[in-house]
JSON list of C-alpha atoms in Angstrom, two decimals:
[
{"chain": "A", "resi": 130, "resn": "THR", "atom": "CA", "xyz": [-30.83, 12.66, -7.30]},
{"chain": "A", "resi": 131, "resn": "PRO", "atom": "CA", "xyz": [-27.63, 14.59, -6.63]},
{"chain": "A", "resi": 132, "resn": "ASP", "atom": "CA", "xyz": [-27.60, 13.29, -3.05]},
{"chain": "A", "resi": 133, "resn": "GLU", "atom": "CA", "xyz": [-27.79, 9.69, -4.26]},
{"chain": "A", "resi": 134, "resn": "VAL", "atom": "CA", "xyz": [-24.95, 10.26, -6.72]},
{"chain": "A", "resi": 135, "resn": "ASP", "atom": "CA", "xyz": [-22.88, 11.87, -3.97]},
{"chain": "A", "resi": 136, "resn": "ASP", "atom": "CA", "xyz": [-23.58, 8.91, -1.67]},
{"chain": "A", "resi": 137, "resn": "ILE", "atom": "CA", "xyz": [-22.60, 6.37, -4.35]},
{"chain": "A", "resi": 138, "resn": "LEU", "atom": "CA", "xyz": [-19.42, 8.19, -5.35]},
{"chain": "A", "resi": 139, "resn": "ASN", "atom": "CA", "xyz": [-18.23, 9.02, -1.84]},
{"chain": "A", "resi": 140, "resn": "LYS", "atom": "CA", "xyz": [-19.46, 6.09, 0.24]},
{"chain": "A", "resi": 141, "resn": "LYS", "atom": "CA", "xyz": [-20.12, 3.09, -1.99]},
{"chain": "A", "resi": 142, "resn": "SER", "atom": "CA", "xyz": [-17.36, 3.22, -4.62]},
{"chain": "A", "resi": 143, "resn": "GLY", "atom": "CA", "xyz": [-13.67, 2.39, -4.60]},
{"chain": "A", "resi": 144, "resn": "MET", "atom": "CA", "xyz": [-12.63, -0.76, -2.77]},
{"chain": "A", "resi": 145, "resn": "LEU", "atom": "CA", "xyz": [-16.09, -1.17, -1.26]},
{"chain": "A", "resi": 146, "resn": "GLY", "atom": "CA", "xyz": [-17.75, -0.94, -4.65]},
{"chain": "A", "resi": 147, "resn": "ILE", "atom": "CA", "xyz": [-15.38, -3.43, -6.23]},
{"chain": "A", "resi": 148, "resn": "SER", "atom": "CA", "xyz": [-15.17, -5.91, -3.36]},
{"chain": "A", "resi": 149, "resn": "GLY", "atom": "CA", "xyz": [-18.77, -5.66, -2.28]},
{"chain": "A", "resi": 150, "resn": "THR", "atom": "CA", "xyz": [-17.61, -6.27, 1.28]},
{"chain": "A", "resi": 151, "resn": "SER", "atom": "CA", "xyz": [-15.79, -3.38, 2.91]},
{"chain": "A", "resi": 152, "resn": "MET", "atom": "CA", "xyz": [-13.40, -0.47, 2.54]},
{"chain": "A", "resi": 153, "resn": "ASP", "atom": "CA", "xyz": [-11.12, -2.12, 5.12]},
{"chain": "A", "resi": 154, "resn": "PHE", "atom": "CA", "xyz": [-8.38, -4.13, 3.44]},
{"chain": "A", "resi": 155, "resn": "ARG", "atom": "CA", "xyz": [-8.34, -6.66, 6.27]},
{"chain": "A", "resi": 156, "resn": "ASP", "atom": "CA", "xyz": [-11.97, -7.52, 5.55]},
{"chain": "A", "resi": 157, "resn": "ILE", "atom": "CA", "xyz": [-11.32, -7.60, 1.81]},
{"chain": "A", "resi": 158, "resn": "GLN", "atom": "CA", "xyz": [-8.37, -9.98, 2.25]},
{"chain": "A", "resi": 159, "resn": "THR", "atom": "CA", "xyz": [-10.44, -12.24, 4.50]},
{"chain": "A", "resi": 160, "resn": "ALA", "atom": "CA", "xyz": [-13.21, -12.34, 1.90]},
{"chain": "A", "resi": 161, "resn": "ALA", "atom": "CA", "xyz": [-10.70, -12.94, -0.91]},
{"chain": "A", "resi": 162, "resn": "ALA", "atom": "CA", "xyz": [-9.10, -15.82, 1.01]},
{"chain": "A", "resi": 163, "resn": "GLY", "atom": "CA", "xyz": [-12.58, -17.26, 1.47]},
{"chain": "A", "resi": 164, "resn": "GLY", "atom": "CA", "xyz": [-13.13, -17.34, -2.28]},
{"chain": "A", "resi": 165, "resn": "ASN", "atom": "CA", "xyz": [-15.10, -14.12, -2.77]},
{"chain": "A", "resi": 166, "resn": "GLU", "atom": "CA", "xyz": [-14.38, -13.31, -6.42]},
{"chain": "A", "resi": 167, "resn": "ARG", "atom": "CA", "xyz": [-15.20, -9.62, -6.09]},
{"chain": "A", "resi": 168, "resn": "ALA", "atom": "CA", "xyz": [-12.80, -9.29, -3.16]},
{"chain": "A", "resi": 169, "resn": "GLN", "atom": "CA", "xyz": [-10.14, -11.16, -5.15]},
{"chain": "A", "resi": 170, "resn": "LEU", "atom": "CA", "xyz": [-10.71, -8.75, -8.03]},
{"chain": "A", "resi": 171, "resn": "ALA", "atom": "CA", "xyz": [-10.34, -5.76, -5.67]},
{"chain": "A", "resi": 172, "resn": "VAL", "atom": "CA", "xyz": [-6.99, -7.09, -4.42]},
{"chain": "A", "resi": 173, "resn": "LYS", "atom": "CA", "xyz": [-5.76, -7.72, -7.97]},
{"chain": "A", "resi": 174, "resn": "MET", "atom": "CA", "xyz": [-6.87, -4.26, -9.09]},
{"chain": "A", "resi": 175, "resn": "PHE", "atom": "CA", "xyz": [-5.15, -2.60, -6.12]},
{"chain": "A", "resi": 176, "resn": "CYS", "atom": "CA", "xyz": [-1.89, -4.42, -6.86]},
{"chain": "A", "resi": 177, "resn": "TYR", "atom": "CA", "xyz": [-2.14, -3.66, -10.58]},
{"chain": "A", "resi": 178, "resn": "GLN", "atom": "CA", "xyz": [-2.58, 0.04, -9.89]},
{"chain": "A", "resi": 179, "resn": "ALA", "atom": "CA", "xyz": [0.32, 0.07, -7.40]},
{"chain": "A", "resi": 180, "resn": "ILE", "atom": "CA", "xyz": [2.61, -1.71, -9.88]},
{"chain": "A", "resi": 181, "resn": "LYS", "atom": "CA", "xyz": [1.53, 0.62, -12.69]},
{"chain": "A", "resi": 182, "resn": "ILE", "atom": "CA", "xyz": [2.13, 3.78, -10.66]},
{"chain": "A", "resi": 183, "resn": "ILE", "atom": "CA", "xyz": [5.46, 2.64, -9.20]},
{"chain": "A", "resi": 184, "resn": "GLY", "atom": "CA", "xyz": [6.50, 1.47, -12.68]},
{"chain": "A", "resi": 185, "resn": "SER", "atom": "CA", "xyz": [5.77, 4.89, -14.13]},
{"chain": "A", "resi": 186, "resn": "TYR", "atom": "CA", "xyz": [7.97, 6.48, -11.47]},
{"chain": "A", "resi": 187, "resn": "ILE", "atom": "CA", "xyz": [10.73, 3.97, -12.22]},
{"chain": "A", "resi": 188, "resn": "ALA", "atom": "CA", "xyz": [10.58, 5.02, -15.86]},
{"chain": "A", "resi": 189, "resn": "ALA", "atom": "CA", "xyz": [10.49, 8.74, -15.04]},
{"chain": "A", "resi": 190, "resn": "LEU", "atom": "CA", "xyz": [13.36, 8.48, -12.56]},
{"chain": "A", "resi": 191, "resn": "GLY", "atom": "CA", "xyz": [15.47, 6.14, -14.67]},
{"chain": "A", "resi": 192, "resn": "GLY", "atom": "CA", "xyz": [15.49, 3.31, -12.16]},
{"chain": "A", "resi": 193, "resn": "LEU", "atom": "CA", "xyz": [14.73, 2.36, -8.60]},
{"chain": "A", "resi": 194, "resn": "ASP", "atom": "CA", "xyz": [17.10, 2.31, -5.63]},
{"chain": "A", "resi": 195, "resn": "THR", "atom": "CA", "xyz": [14.73, 1.78, -2.72]},
{"chain": "A", "resi": 196, "resn": "LEU", "atom": "CA", "xyz": [11.11, 0.75, -2.26]},
{"chain": "A", "resi": 197, "resn": "VAL", "atom": "CA", "xyz": [9.42, 1.45, 1.09]},
{"chain": "A", "resi": 198, "resn": "PHE", "atom": "CA", "xyz": [6.11, 0.00, 2.26]},
{"chain": "A", "resi": 199, "resn": "THR", "atom": "CA", "xyz": [4.44, 1.98, 5.01]},
{"chain": "A", "resi": 200, "resn": "ALA", "atom": "CA", "xyz": [1.06, 2.84, 6.56]},
{"chain": "A", "resi": 201, "resn": "GLY", "atom": "CA", "xyz": [-1.82, 0.40, 7.02]},
{"chain": "A", "resi": 202, "resn": "VAL", "atom": "CA", "xyz": [-1.67, -1.83, 3.96]},
{"chain": "A", "resi": 203, "resn": "GLY", "atom": "CA", "xyz": [2.07, -1.42, 3.40]},
{"chain": "A", "resi": 204, "resn": "GLU", "atom": "CA", "xyz": [2.97, -2.29, 6.97]},
{"chain": "A", "resi": 205, "resn": "ASN", "atom": "CA", "xyz": [0.52, -5.11, 7.52]},
{"chain": "A", "resi": 206, "resn": "ASP", "atom": "CA", "xyz": [-0.40, -6.85, 4.28]},
{"chain": "A", "resi": 207, "resn": "ASP", "atom": "CA", "xyz": [2.23, -9.39, 3.22]},
{"chain": "A", "resi": 208, "resn": "ILE", "atom": "CA", "xyz": [0.04, -10.55, 0.31]},
{"chain": "A", "resi": 209, "resn": "ILE", "atom": "CA", "xyz": [-0.03, -7.07, -1.21]},
{"chain": "A", "resi": 210, "resn": "ARG", "atom": "CA", "xyz": [3.70, -6.58, -0.67]},
{"chain": "A", "resi": 211, "resn": "VAL", "atom": "CA", "xyz": [4.67, -9.84, -2.37]},
{"chain": "A", "resi": 212, "resn": "SER", "atom": "CA", "xyz": [2.29, -9.22, -5.27]},
{"chain": "A", "resi": 213, "resn": "VAL", "atom": "CA", "xyz": [3.61, -5.70, -5.84]},
{"chain": "A", "resi": 214, "resn": "CYS", "atom": "CA", "xyz": [7.23, -6.81, -5.55]},
{"chain": "A", "resi": 215, "resn": "ASP", "atom": "CA", "xyz": [6.68, -9.73, -7.92]},
{"chain": "A", "resi": 216, "resn": "GLY", "atom": "CA", "xyz": [5.18, -7.26, -10.38]},
{"chain": "A", "resi": 217, "resn": "LEU", "atom": "CA", "xyz": [8.31, -5.12, -10.10]},
{"chain": "A", "resi": 218, "resn": "ALA", "atom": "CA", "xyz": [10.78, -8.01, -10.45]},
{"chain": "A", "resi": 219, "resn": "TYR", "atom": "CA", "xyz": [11.76, -6.71, -13.90]},
{"chain": "A", "resi": 220, "resn": "SER", "atom": "CA", "xyz": [13.34, -3.71, -12.16]},
{"chain": "A", "resi": 221, "resn": "GLY", "atom": "CA", "xyz": [15.50, -5.86, -9.90]},
{"chain": "A", "resi": 222, "resn": "VAL", "atom": "CA", "xyz": [13.16, -6.16, -6.91]},
{"chain": "A", "resi": 223, "resn": "GLU", "atom": "CA", "xyz": [13.50, -9.44, -5.04]},
{"chain": "A", "resi": 224, "resn": "ILE", "atom": "CA", "xyz": [12.19, -10.00, -1.52]},
{"chain": "A", "resi": 225, "resn": "ASP", "atom": "CA", "xyz": [12.71, -12.63, 1.12]},
{"chain": "A", "resi": 226, "resn": "ARG", "atom": "CA", "xyz": [9.37, -14.42, 1.54]},
{"chain": "A", "resi": 227, "resn": "GLU", "atom": "CA", "xyz": [9.99, -15.17, 5.22]},
{"chain": "A", "resi": 228, "resn": "SER", "atom": "CA", "xyz": [10.90, -11.60, 6.11]},
{"chain": "A", "resi": 229, "resn": "ASN", "atom": "CA", "xyz": [7.79, -10.48, 4.24]},
{"chain": "A", "resi": 230, "resn": "LEU", "atom": "CA", "xyz": [5.61, -12.25, 6.81]},
{"chain": "A", "resi": 231, "resn": "ILE", "atom": "CA", "xyz": [6.80, -9.90, 9.59]},
{"chain": "A", "resi": 232, "resn": "ARG", "atom": "CA", "xyz": [4.23, -7.24, 10.45]},
{"chain": "A", "resi": 233, "resn": "ARG", "atom": "CA", "xyz": [4.13, -3.98, 12.38]},
{"chain": "A", "resi": 234, "resn": "LYS", "atom": "CA", "xyz": [7.88, -3.48, 12.70]},
{"chain": "A", "resi": 235, "resn": "GLU", "atom": "CA", "xyz": [10.73, -2.13, 10.65]},
{"chain": "A", "resi": 236, "resn": "VAL", "atom": "CA", "xyz": [12.18, -4.84, 8.44]},
{"chain": "A", "resi": 237, "resn": "VAL", "atom": "CA", "xyz": [14.40, -5.25, 5.40]},
{"chain": "A", "resi": 238, "resn": "LEU", "atom": "CA", "xyz": [12.54, -7.32, 2.80]},
{"chain": "A", "resi": 239, "resn": "SER", "atom": "CA", "xyz": [15.08, -7.32, -0.02]},
{"chain": "A", "resi": 240, "resn": "THR", "atom": "CA", "xyz": [17.35, -10.30, -0.57]},
{"chain": "A", "resi": 241, "resn": "GLU", "atom": "CA", "xyz": [21.10, -9.97, -1.02]},
{"chain": "A", "resi": 242, "resn": "ARG", "atom": "CA", "xyz": [20.56, -10.58, -4.76]},
{"chain": "A", "resi": 243, "resn": "SER", "atom": "CA", "xyz": [18.01, -7.78, -5.09]},
{"chain": "A", "resi": 244, "resn": "ASP", "atom": "CA", "xyz": [19.13, -4.75, -7.07]},
{"chain": "A", "resi": 245, "resn": "VAL", "atom": "CA", "xyz": [16.63, -2.67, -5.09]},
{"chain": "A", "resi": 246, "resn": "GLU", "atom": "CA", "xyz": [16.49, -2.24, -1.33]},
{"chain": "A", "resi": 247, "resn": "VAL", "atom": "CA", "xyz": [12.99, -2.98, -0.03]},
{"chain": "A", "resi": 248, "resn": "PHE", "atom": "CA", "xyz": [11.85, -1.99, 3.45]},
{"chain": "A", "resi": 249, "resn": "VAL", "atom": "CA", "xyz": [8.80, -1.93, 5.66]},
{"chain": "A", "resi": 250, "resn": "ILE", "atom": "CA", "xyz": [8.87, 1.20, 7.82]},
{"chain": "A", "resi": 251, "resn": "PRO", "atom": "CA", "xyz": [5.98, 1.71, 10.24]},
{"chain": "A", "resi": 252, "resn": "THR", "atom": "CA", "xyz": [4.41, 5.12, 10.42]},
{"chain": "A", "resi": 253, "resn": "ASN", "atom": "CA", "xyz": [3.79, 7.07, 13.57]},
{"chain": "A", "resi": 254, "resn": "GLU", "atom": "CA", "xyz": [0.84, 9.13, 12.42]},
{"chain": "A", "resi": 255, "resn": "GLU", "atom": "CA", "xyz": [0.18, 10.65, 15.84]},
{"chain": "A", "resi": 256, "resn": "LEU", "atom": "CA", "xyz": [3.75, 11.94, 16.07]},
{"chain": "A", "resi": 257, "resn": "SER", "atom": "CA", "xyz": [3.57, 13.30, 12.53]},
{"chain": "A", "resi": 258, "resn": "ILE", "atom": "CA", "xyz": [0.36, 15.19, 13.34]},
{"chain": "A", "resi": 259, "resn": "ALA", "atom": "CA", "xyz": [1.88, 16.59, 16.54]},
{"chain": "A", "resi": 260, "resn": "VAL", "atom": "CA", "xyz": [5.05, 17.76, 14.75]},
{"chain": "A", "resi": 261, "resn": "GLN", "atom": "CA", "xyz": [3.10, 19.37, 11.91]},
{"chain": "A", "resi": 262, "resn": "THR", "atom": "CA", "xyz": [0.74, 21.08, 14.36]},
{"chain": "A", "resi": 263, "resn": "ALA", "atom": "CA", "xyz": [3.69, 22.46, 16.32]},
{"chain": "A", "resi": 264, "resn": "GLN", "atom": "CA", "xyz": [5.21, 23.80, 13.08]},
{"chain": "A", "resi": 265, "resn": "VAL", "atom": "CA", "xyz": [1.97, 25.55, 12.13]},
{"chain": "A", "resi": 266, "resn": "LEU", "atom": "CA", "xyz": [1.63, 27.06, 15.61]},
{"chain": "A", "resi": 267, "resn": "LYS", "atom": "CA", "xyz": [5.25, 28.23, 15.55]},
{"chain": "A", "resi": 268, "resn": "LYS", "atom": "CA", "xyz": [4.70, 29.97, 12.19]},
{"chain": "A", "resi": 269, "resn": "ALA", "atom": "CA", "xyz": [1.49, 31.56, 13.48]},
{"chain": "A", "resi": 270, "resn": "GLU", "atom": "CA", "xyz": [3.34, 32.99, 16.49]},
{"chain": "A", "resi": 271, "resn": "ALA", "atom": "CA", "xyz": [6.12, 34.47, 14.35]}
]
């Protein structure tokens, strides 16, 4: 039925559909570390897509100066960061493995030898929402 298709596409696909465990990357990483092959596949697919998309931007822009990891996975998942950076090594990305283990704070990941600066910059989503709301309200009053 259309409702079943909608449910599958919107609630049971993506990372949940691939991993068979969860949409939450923390749960997927736990399952992958425990040997769950579907969760391992989900992690590999996520990294592959990230490398592919960033690589296409590198080509379109003619190089890469800075790479920033942010938000949930970018801020907190050292496994994803190292996998993505290893996949971008051809472009001059090199990260310090120890610095990469730091979570939930601003940190420079790139080594001195890296041609590309690599950072983790935490987001402040609540502040962003408040600022954007204030801007909309200001425009509405004008």
